[in-house]
Amino acid sequence: MSTVTLTAPAPHIAQSRTRLRLTARGRRVLAALAALPVVGAVAVATFAGGAALGSNDTGAPAGTFRSVTVMPGDSLWGIAERVAPHADPRDVVNEIISLNVLPNAAVDAGERIAIPAEYANGR
């Protein structure tokens, strides 16, 4: 008798292409990585942006004011009466506040404030 050897055929392995699936977490990670350079640029621009005015006021052109040192006991009202004796002190105080970009009319001794040129000659 003759022996017949049968071999099983090799199983066919199907190679299917796997598609890249991006999960919600993966999308968030990619968005964060994409936003990182923008956030870095904004941070650098914010902290190294140089000096800027603290308000929308453009400031005064050079030569339009004179500096005065506040003495102990001085107030803006007293300074306004001294530098502009014939003007309304309320107007002078408002102009000094605006020129110096002060939050209110309080000043401290030793502080240097700018007086508008139109009143600077009165002192």
Coordinates of N, CA and C in Angstrom, one line a residue:
M1 N 0.8 -1.1 0.0 CA 0.0 0.0 0.0 C 0.9 1.2 0.0
S2 N 0.3 2.0 -0.7 CA 1.1 3.2 -0.8 C 0.5 4.3 0.1
T3 N 1.3 5.0 0.6 CA 0.9 6.0 1.6 C 0.9 7.4 0.8
V4 N -0.2 8.0 1.1 CA -0.4 9.3 0.5 C -0.4 10.3 1.6
T5 N 0.5 11.2 1.5 CA 0.6 12.3 2.5 C -0.2 13.5 2.0
L6 N -1.1 13.8 2.8 CA -1.9 15.0 2.5 C -1.5 16.1 3.4
T7 N -1.2 17.2 2.8 CA -0.9 18.4 3.6 C -2.0 19.4 3.6
A8 N -2.3 20.0 4.6 CA -3.4 21.0 4.7 C -2.9 22.3 4.0
P9 N -3.7 22.8 3.2 CA -3.3 24.1 2.6 C -3.0 25.2 3.6
A10 N -2.1 26.0 3.4 CA -1.7 27.1 4.3 C -2.9 28.1 4.4
P11 N -3.2 28.4 5.6 CA -4.4 29.3 5.7 C -4.1 30.6 5.1
H12 N -5.1 31.2 4.4 CA -4.9 32.4 3.7 C -5.1 33.6 4.8
I13 N -4.0 34.3 5.0 CA -4.1 35.4 5.9 C -4.4 36.7 5.1
A14 N -5.5 37.2 5.4 CA -6.0 38.4 4.7 C -5.4 39.6 5.4
Q15 N -4.7 40.3 4.6 CA -4.1 41.6 5.2 C -5.0 42.7 4.8
S16 N -5.7 43.2 5.8 CA -6.6 44.3 5.6 C -5.9 45.6 6.1
R17 N -6.2 46.6 5.4 CA -5.6 47.9 5.8 C -6.3 48.4 7.0
T18 N -5.6 48.8 8.0 CA -6.2 49.4 9.1 C -6.3 50.9 8.9
R19 N -7.4 51.4 9.2 CA -7.6 52.9 9.1 C -7.2 53.5 10.4
L20 N -6.7 54.7 10.4 CA -6.4 55.5 11.6 C -7.6 56.1 12.1
R21 N -8.0 55.7 13.3 CA -9.2 56.3 13.9 C -8.7 57.2 15.0
L22 N -9.2 58.4 14.9 CA -8.9 59.5 15.9 C -10.0 59.6 16.9
T23 N -9.8 59.3 18.1 CA -10.8 59.4 19.1 C -11.0 60.9 19.6
A24 N -12.0 61.1 20.4 CA -12.2 62.5 20.9 C -11.0 62.9 21.7
R25 N -10.4 62.1 22.5 CA -9.3 62.4 23.3 C -8.1 62.8 22.4
G26 N -7.9 62.0 21.4 CA -6.9 62.2 20.4 C -7.0 63.6 19.7
R27 N -8.3 63.9 19.4 CA -8.5 65.2 18.7 C -8.2 66.4 19.7
R28 N -8.5 66.2 21.0 CA -8.2 67.2 22.0 C -6.7 67.4 22.1
V29 N -6.0 66.3 22.1 CA -4.5 66.3 22.3 C -3.9 67.0 21.0
L30 N -4.4 66.7 19.9 CA -3.8 67.4 18.6 C -4.2 68.8 18.6
A31 N -5.3 69.2 19.1 CA -5.7 70.6 19.1 C -4.8 71.4 20.1
A32 N -4.6 70.7 21.3 CA -3.7 71.4 22.3 C -2.3 71.6 21.7
L33 N -1.8 70.6 21.0 CA -0.4 70.7 20.5 C -0.4 71.7 19.4
A34 N -1.4 71.9 18.6 CA -1.5 72.9 17.6 C -1.6 74.3 18.2
A35 N -2.3 74.4 19.3 CA -2.4 75.7 19.9 C -1.2 76.2 20.8
L36 N -0.4 75.2 21.1 CA 0.8 75.5 22.0 C 1.7 76.6 21.4
P37 N 2.0 76.7 20.2 CA 2.9 77.8 19.7 C 2.2 79.1 19.7
V38 N 0.9 79.1 19.5 CA 0.1 80.4 19.6 C 0.1 80.9 21.0
V39 N -0.2 80.0 22.0 CA -0.2 80.4 23.4 C 1.2 80.9 23.8
G40 N 2.2 80.3 23.4 CA 3.6 80.7 23.7 C 3.9 82.1 23.1
A41 N 3.4 82.3 21.9 CA 3.7 83.7 21.2 C 2.9 84.7 22.0
V42 N 1.7 84.5 22.4 CA 0.9 85.5 23.1 C 1.5 85.8 24.4
A43 N 2.0 84.7 25.1 CA 2.7 84.9 26.4 C 3.9 85.8 26.3
V44 N 4.7 85.5 25.3 CA 5.9 86.3 25.1 C 5.6 87.7 24.7
A45 N 4.6 87.9 23.9 CA 4.2 89.3 23.5 C 3.6 90.0 24.7
T46 N 3.0 89.3 25.6 CA 2.4 90.0 26.8 C 3.4 90.4 27.7
F47 N 4.4 89.5 28.0 CA 5.4 89.8 29.1 C 6.5 90.6 28.6
A48 N 6.8 90.6 27.3 CA 8.0 91.3 26.7 C 7.5 92.4 25.8
G49 N 6.3 92.8 25.9 CA 5.7 93.8 25.0 C 6.2 95.2 25.1
G50 N 7.1 95.5 26.1 CA 7.6 96.8 26.3 C 6.6 97.7 27.2
A51 N 7.0 98.9 27.4 CA 6.2 99.8 28.2 C 5.0 100.3 27.4
A52 N 3.9 100.4 28.0 CA 2.7 100.9 27.4 C 2.0 101.8 28.3
L53 N 1.2 102.7 27.8 CA 0.4 103.6 28.6 C -0.7 102.7 29.3
G54 N -1.1 103.1 30.5 CA -2.1 102.4 31.3 C -3.5 102.8 30.9
S55 N -3.7 103.7 29.9 CA -5.0 104.1 29.5 C -5.0 104.4 28.0
N56 N -6.1 104.9 27.6 CA -6.2 105.3 26.2 C -5.7 106.7 25.9
D57 N -5.3 107.4 27.0 CA -4.7 108.7 26.8 C -3.4 108.6 26.0
T58 N -3.2 109.5 25.1 CA -2.0 109.4 24.3 C -0.8 110.1 25.0
G59 N -1.0 110.8 26.1 CA 0.0 111.4 26.8 C 0.2 112.9 26.2
A60 N 1.1 113.6 26.9 CA 1.3 115.0 26.4 C 2.5 115.1 25.6
P61 N 2.5 115.9 24.6 CA 3.8 116.1 23.8 C 4.8 116.8 24.7
A62 N 6.1 116.6 24.4 CA 7.2 117.2 25.2 C 7.1 118.7 25.2
G63 N 7.4 119.3 26.3 CA 7.3 120.7 26.4 C 6.0 121.3 26.7
T64 N 5.0 120.5 26.9 CA 3.7 121.0 27.3 C 3.4 121.0 28.7
F65 N 4.3 120.6 29.5 CA 4.1 120.5 31.0 C 5.5 120.8 31.7
R66 N 5.3 121.0 33.0 CA 6.5 121.2 33.9 C 6.2 120.3 35.1
S67 N 7.3 119.7 35.6 CA 7.2 118.8 36.8 C 7.3 119.6 38.1
V68 N 6.5 119.2 39.1 CA 6.5 119.8 40.4 C 6.5 118.6 41.4
T69 N 7.3 118.8 42.4 CA 7.4 117.8 43.5 C 6.3 118.2 44.6
V70 N 5.5 117.2 45.0 CA 4.5 117.4 46.0 C 5.2 117.5 47.4
M71 N 4.9 118.6 48.1 CA 5.5 118.8 49.4 C 4.6 118.2 50.5
P72 N 5.1 118.0 51.7 CA 4.2 117.5 52.8 C 3.0 118.5 53.0
G73 N 1.8 117.9 53.1 CA 0.6 118.7 53.3 C 0.0 119.3 52.1
D74 N 0.7 119.1 50.9 CA 0.1 119.5 49.6 C -1.0 118.6 49.2
S75 N -2.0 119.2 48.5 CA -3.0 118.5 47.8 C -3.1 119.0 46.4
L76 N -3.8 118.3 45.5 CA -3.9 118.8 44.2 C -4.7 120.1 44.1
W77 N -5.7 120.2 45.0 CA -6.4 121.5 45.1 C -5.5 122.6 45.5
G78 N -4.7 122.4 46.5 CA -3.7 123.5 46.9 C -2.7 123.8 45.8
I79 N -2.2 122.8 45.1 CA -1.3 123.0 44.0 C -2.0 123.8 42.9
A80 N -3.2 123.4 42.6 CA -4.0 124.1 41.5 C -4.2 125.6 41.9
E81 N -4.5 125.9 43.1 CA -4.7 127.3 43.5 C -3.4 128.0 43.4
R82 N -2.3 127.4 43.7 CA -1.0 128.1 43.7 C -0.5 128.3 42.3
V83 N -0.7 127.3 41.4 CA -0.1 127.5 40.0 C -1.1 128.3 39.1
A84 N -2.4 128.3 39.4 CA -3.3 129.0 38.6 C -4.3 129.8 39.5
P85 N -3.9 130.9 40.1 CA -4.7 131.6 41.0 C -6.0 132.2 40.4
H86 N -6.0 132.4 39.1 CA -7.1 133.1 38.5 C -8.0 132.1 37.8
A87 N -7.7 130.8 37.8 CA -8.5 129.8 37.1 C -9.3 129.0 38.1
D88 N -10.3 128.3 37.7 CA -11.1 127.5 38.5 C -10.3 126.3 39.0
P89 N -10.1 126.1 40.3 CA -9.3 125.0 40.7 C -9.8 123.6 40.3
R90 N -11.1 123.5 40.1 CA -11.7 122.2 39.7 C -11.1 121.8 38.3
D91 N -11.1 122.8 37.4 CA -10.6 122.6 36.0 C -9.1 122.2 36.0
V92 N -8.4 123.0 36.9 CA -6.9 122.7 36.9 C -6.6 121.3 37.5
V93 N -7.4 120.9 38.6 CA -7.2 119.6 39.2 C -7.5 118.5 38.1
N94 N -8.6 118.7 37.4 CA -9.0 117.7 36.4 C -7.9 117.6 35.3
E95 N -7.3 118.7 34.9 CA -6.3 118.7 33.9 C -5.0 118.0 34.4
I96 N -4.7 118.2 35.7 CA -3.5 117.6 36.3 C -3.7 116.1 36.4
I97 N -4.9 115.7 36.8 CA -5.3 114.3 36.9 C -5.2 113.6 35.5
S98 N -5.7 114.2 34.5 CA -5.7 113.7 33.2 C -4.3 113.6 32.6
L99 N -3.5 114.6 32.8 CA -2.1 114.7 32.3 C -1.2 113.6 33.0
N100 N -1.4 113.4 34.3 CA -0.6 112.4 35.0 C -1.2 111.0 35.1
V101 N -2.4 110.9 34.5 CA -3.2 109.6 34.4 C -3.3 109.0 35.9
L102 N -3.8 109.9 36.8 CA -4.0 109.5 38.2 C -5.3 108.9 38.4
P103 N -5.4 107.9 39.3 CA -6.7 107.2 39.5 C -7.7 108.1 40.3
N104 N -7.1 109.1 41.1 CA -8.0 110.0 41.8 C -7.1 111.2 42.2
A105 N -7.6 112.1 43.0 CA -6.9 113.3 43.3 C -5.9 113.2 44.5
A106 N -5.7 112.0 45.0 CA -4.7 111.8 46.1 C -3.3 111.8 45.6
V107 N -2.4 112.6 46.2 CA -1.0 112.6 45.9 C -0.2 112.4 47.2
D108 N 1.0 111.9 47.1 CA 1.9 111.7 48.3 C 3.0 112.7 48.2
A109 N 3.5 113.0 49.4 CA 4.7 113.9 49.5 C 5.9 113.3 48.8
G110 N 6.6 114.0 48.0 CA 7.7 113.5 47.3 C 7.4 113.1 45.9
E111 N 6.2 112.9 45.6 CA 5.7 112.5 44.3 C 5.9 113.6 43.3
R112 N 6.4 113.3 42.1 CA 6.5 114.3 41.0 C 5.3 114.2 40.1
I113 N 4.7 115.4 39.9 CA 3.5 115.4 39.0 C 3.8 116.5 38.0
A114 N 3.1 116.3 36.9 CA 3.2 117.3 35.8 C 2.1 118.3 35.8
I115 N 2.5 119.6 35.6 CA 1.5 120.7 35.6 C 1.4 121.1 34.1
P116 N 0.2 121.3 33.6 CA 0.1 121.8 32.2 C 0.8 123.1 32.0
A117 N 1.4 123.3 30.9 CA 2.2 124.4 30.6 C 1.5 125.7 30.7
E118 N 0.2 125.8 30.5 CA -0.6 127.0 30.6 C -0.6 127.5 32.0
Y119 N -0.4 126.6 33.0 CA -0.4 127.0 34.4 C 0.9 127.0 35.0
A120 N 1.9 126.4 34.4 CA 3.2 126.2 35.0 C 4.0 127.5 35.3
N121 N 3.6 128.6 34.6 CA 4.3 129.8 34.8 C 3.8 130.6 36.0
G122 N 2.6 130.1 36.5 CA 2.0 130.9 37.6 C 2.6 130.6 39.0
R123 N 3.5 129.6 39.1 CA 4.1 129.2 40.4 C 5.4 129.9 40.6

